[in-house]
Amino acid sequence: MSKIALITGITGQDGSYMTEFLLEKGYRVYGLIRRSSHEPTDRIQHLLSKIEILDGDLTDQSSLGAAVQTVNPDEIYNFAAQSFVPTSWNQPVLTADVTGLGVVRLLEAIHKYKSDAKLYQASSSEMFGKVKETPQKETTPFYPRSPYGVAKVYAHYITVNYRESYNLFACSGIAFNHESPRRGLEFVSRKVTHTAAKIKLGHTKELPLGNLEAKRDWGFAGDYVEAMWLMLQQDKPEDFIIATGQAHTVKELVQIAFDEVGLPWEKYVRVDKKLFRPAEVDHLIGDAAKAKQNLGWQPKLSFEEMIRLMVHEDIKSLSKTAAAAPFTEFRIR
Ligand code: NAP
Ligand code: F7E
């Protein structure tokens, strides 16, 4: 019999890769989508005929209860969140509600209606913030630097607490930044690859950026969903770091993207102080030794290969539209 998975945040980057991964493995996949005035399914358009969609929202307890009851899932992947760090300073209460409290609502629904379902909670390296140890491991203390990071720490500990209180099979993957051609345009990797592609095609002349010295451990989303799935196939629920173990600056990211389009980056990049954050996370690098040893997991695509692939895909999709819509950096913080 096919296993059944419920994915929240199925319209997002990770939701789309996880859906493909689980369909490949023969799962029946259900996705929770919140109500929108427009069609939010561009990332899963090619999968819609193979999955079932439910209406629900992480801020609404009754819709989560109904989803868990209706689907009766073996596994639940909770990707839904307000996930953009700068927005969390503009909308701190919404971020706490969705990214933080949304998780306890989901745990309550699982505890009540399907207590043997396995839960993957999307924890984040942003919880380490102003880091206490380098590289960061499962045991490194948290020091979040944004309302988003604080909400994820709550989500992380409430997941641990429900596991310990009610014996739920609930795990957190503490995932470091992961990107892909499906990454939202506001995140720095995609902003850079998409704008470099637009400059190459003559659609724009400039790339405004914030802190070029920030360092991140960037991996490929398509590789990371495998580690998330493996966590739920273990005998006991545990938390794992998911990372590559290599960090790069935003400047290095820019250099690779502009090298791919054959243009000098210094001519196009403009540092804009408005894009700096009220509190920055300077340097994140993860130690995924536990995932490598216990899950047998390894990231496959390198940082450089991924950035070049993203530029390539952006050029391909932009070339299809005669005049690309201008991308405006409207999210100041
Ligand atoms: P994403 O592309 O921003 O996707 C977020 C998803 O959450 C979207 O499907 C969005 O729906 C949904 N959502 C937002 N608010 C919701 C609500 N109130 N109720 C129900 N659904 C809601 O994020 P991602 O990059 O795939 O990341 C997946 C998860 O991993 C997130 O929890 C993120 O915080 C976490 N994470 C990401 C990274 C990373 O580097 N990507 C690293 C660590 C942790 P709409 O399409 O309607 O907006
Ligand atoms: O920023 C710097 C910025 O927005 C990365 C989310 O998926 O990963 C992501 O959070 C770095 C920061 O990702 C711009 O200051 C410079 O230091 O791509 P980002 P993030 O904030 O690290 C974690 C793990 C998550 O959990 C989150 O959900 O790049 N940076 N200039 C810029 N960043 C943006 N967005 N735009 C710029 O113009």
XYZ file of C-alpha atoms and ligand atoms in Angstrom, residues 83-85 124-126 148 175-177 183 186-189 191 208-211 214 216 218 250 275 277 280-281, ligand 2:
66
model
C 10.127 32.528 5.542
C 11.685 35.821 4.408
C 13.881 37.252 7.175
C 16.480 26.830 10.366
C 20.151 27.780 10.746
C 18.806 31.302 11.443
C 11.929 35.036 12.055
C 18.534 23.267 7.474
C 21.087 25.808 6.319
C 20.273 27.998 3.293
C 13.850 29.972 -5.070
C 13.577 38.116 -2.980
C 16.238 35.765 -1.554
C 19.769 36.841 -2.392
C 20.823 33.839 -4.509
C 17.882 37.889 -6.857
C 21.165 46.753 -5.844
C 22.391 44.625 -2.928
C 22.942 44.891 0.823
C 25.763 43.278 2.799
C 27.683 38.035 4.804
C 26.247 31.472 4.240
C 24.402 27.383 0.650
C 27.451 37.081 -1.041
C 19.096 46.599 2.123
C 19.315 44.380 8.119
C 22.751 40.734 10.622
C 23.754 37.094 10.795
O 19.978 36.425 2.694
C 22.515 39.121 2.446
C 21.616 39.143 3.677
O 17.543 36.550 2.224
C 21.261 35.838 2.771
C 15.674 31.888 4.323
O 15.393 30.791 3.487
O 17.856 31.029 4.828
C 17.174 32.150 4.301
O 17.427 33.311 5.090
C 22.304 36.900 3.099
C 21.948 37.795 4.301
O 18.556 34.423 3.186
C 20.882 41.135 -0.069
O 21.913 40.278 4.492
C 22.848 41.007 0.818
O 23.080 37.924 5.136
O 18.976 34.982 0.845
P 18.692 35.610 2.144
P 18.600 34.335 4.776
O 18.224 35.610 5.416
O 19.913 33.745 5.156
C 17.518 30.682 6.176
C 18.304 29.463 6.560
C 16.056 30.575 6.394
O 15.608 29.796 7.224
C 15.196 31.593 5.732
O 13.840 31.136 5.647
O 22.421 37.775 1.979
N 22.084 40.038 1.381
N 22.138 41.685 -0.068
C 20.860 40.097 0.854
N 19.754 39.347 1.059
C 18.634 39.640 0.338
N 17.536 38.895 0.508
N 18.611 40.670 -0.574
C 19.709 41.453 -0.818
O 19.665 42.373 -1.623
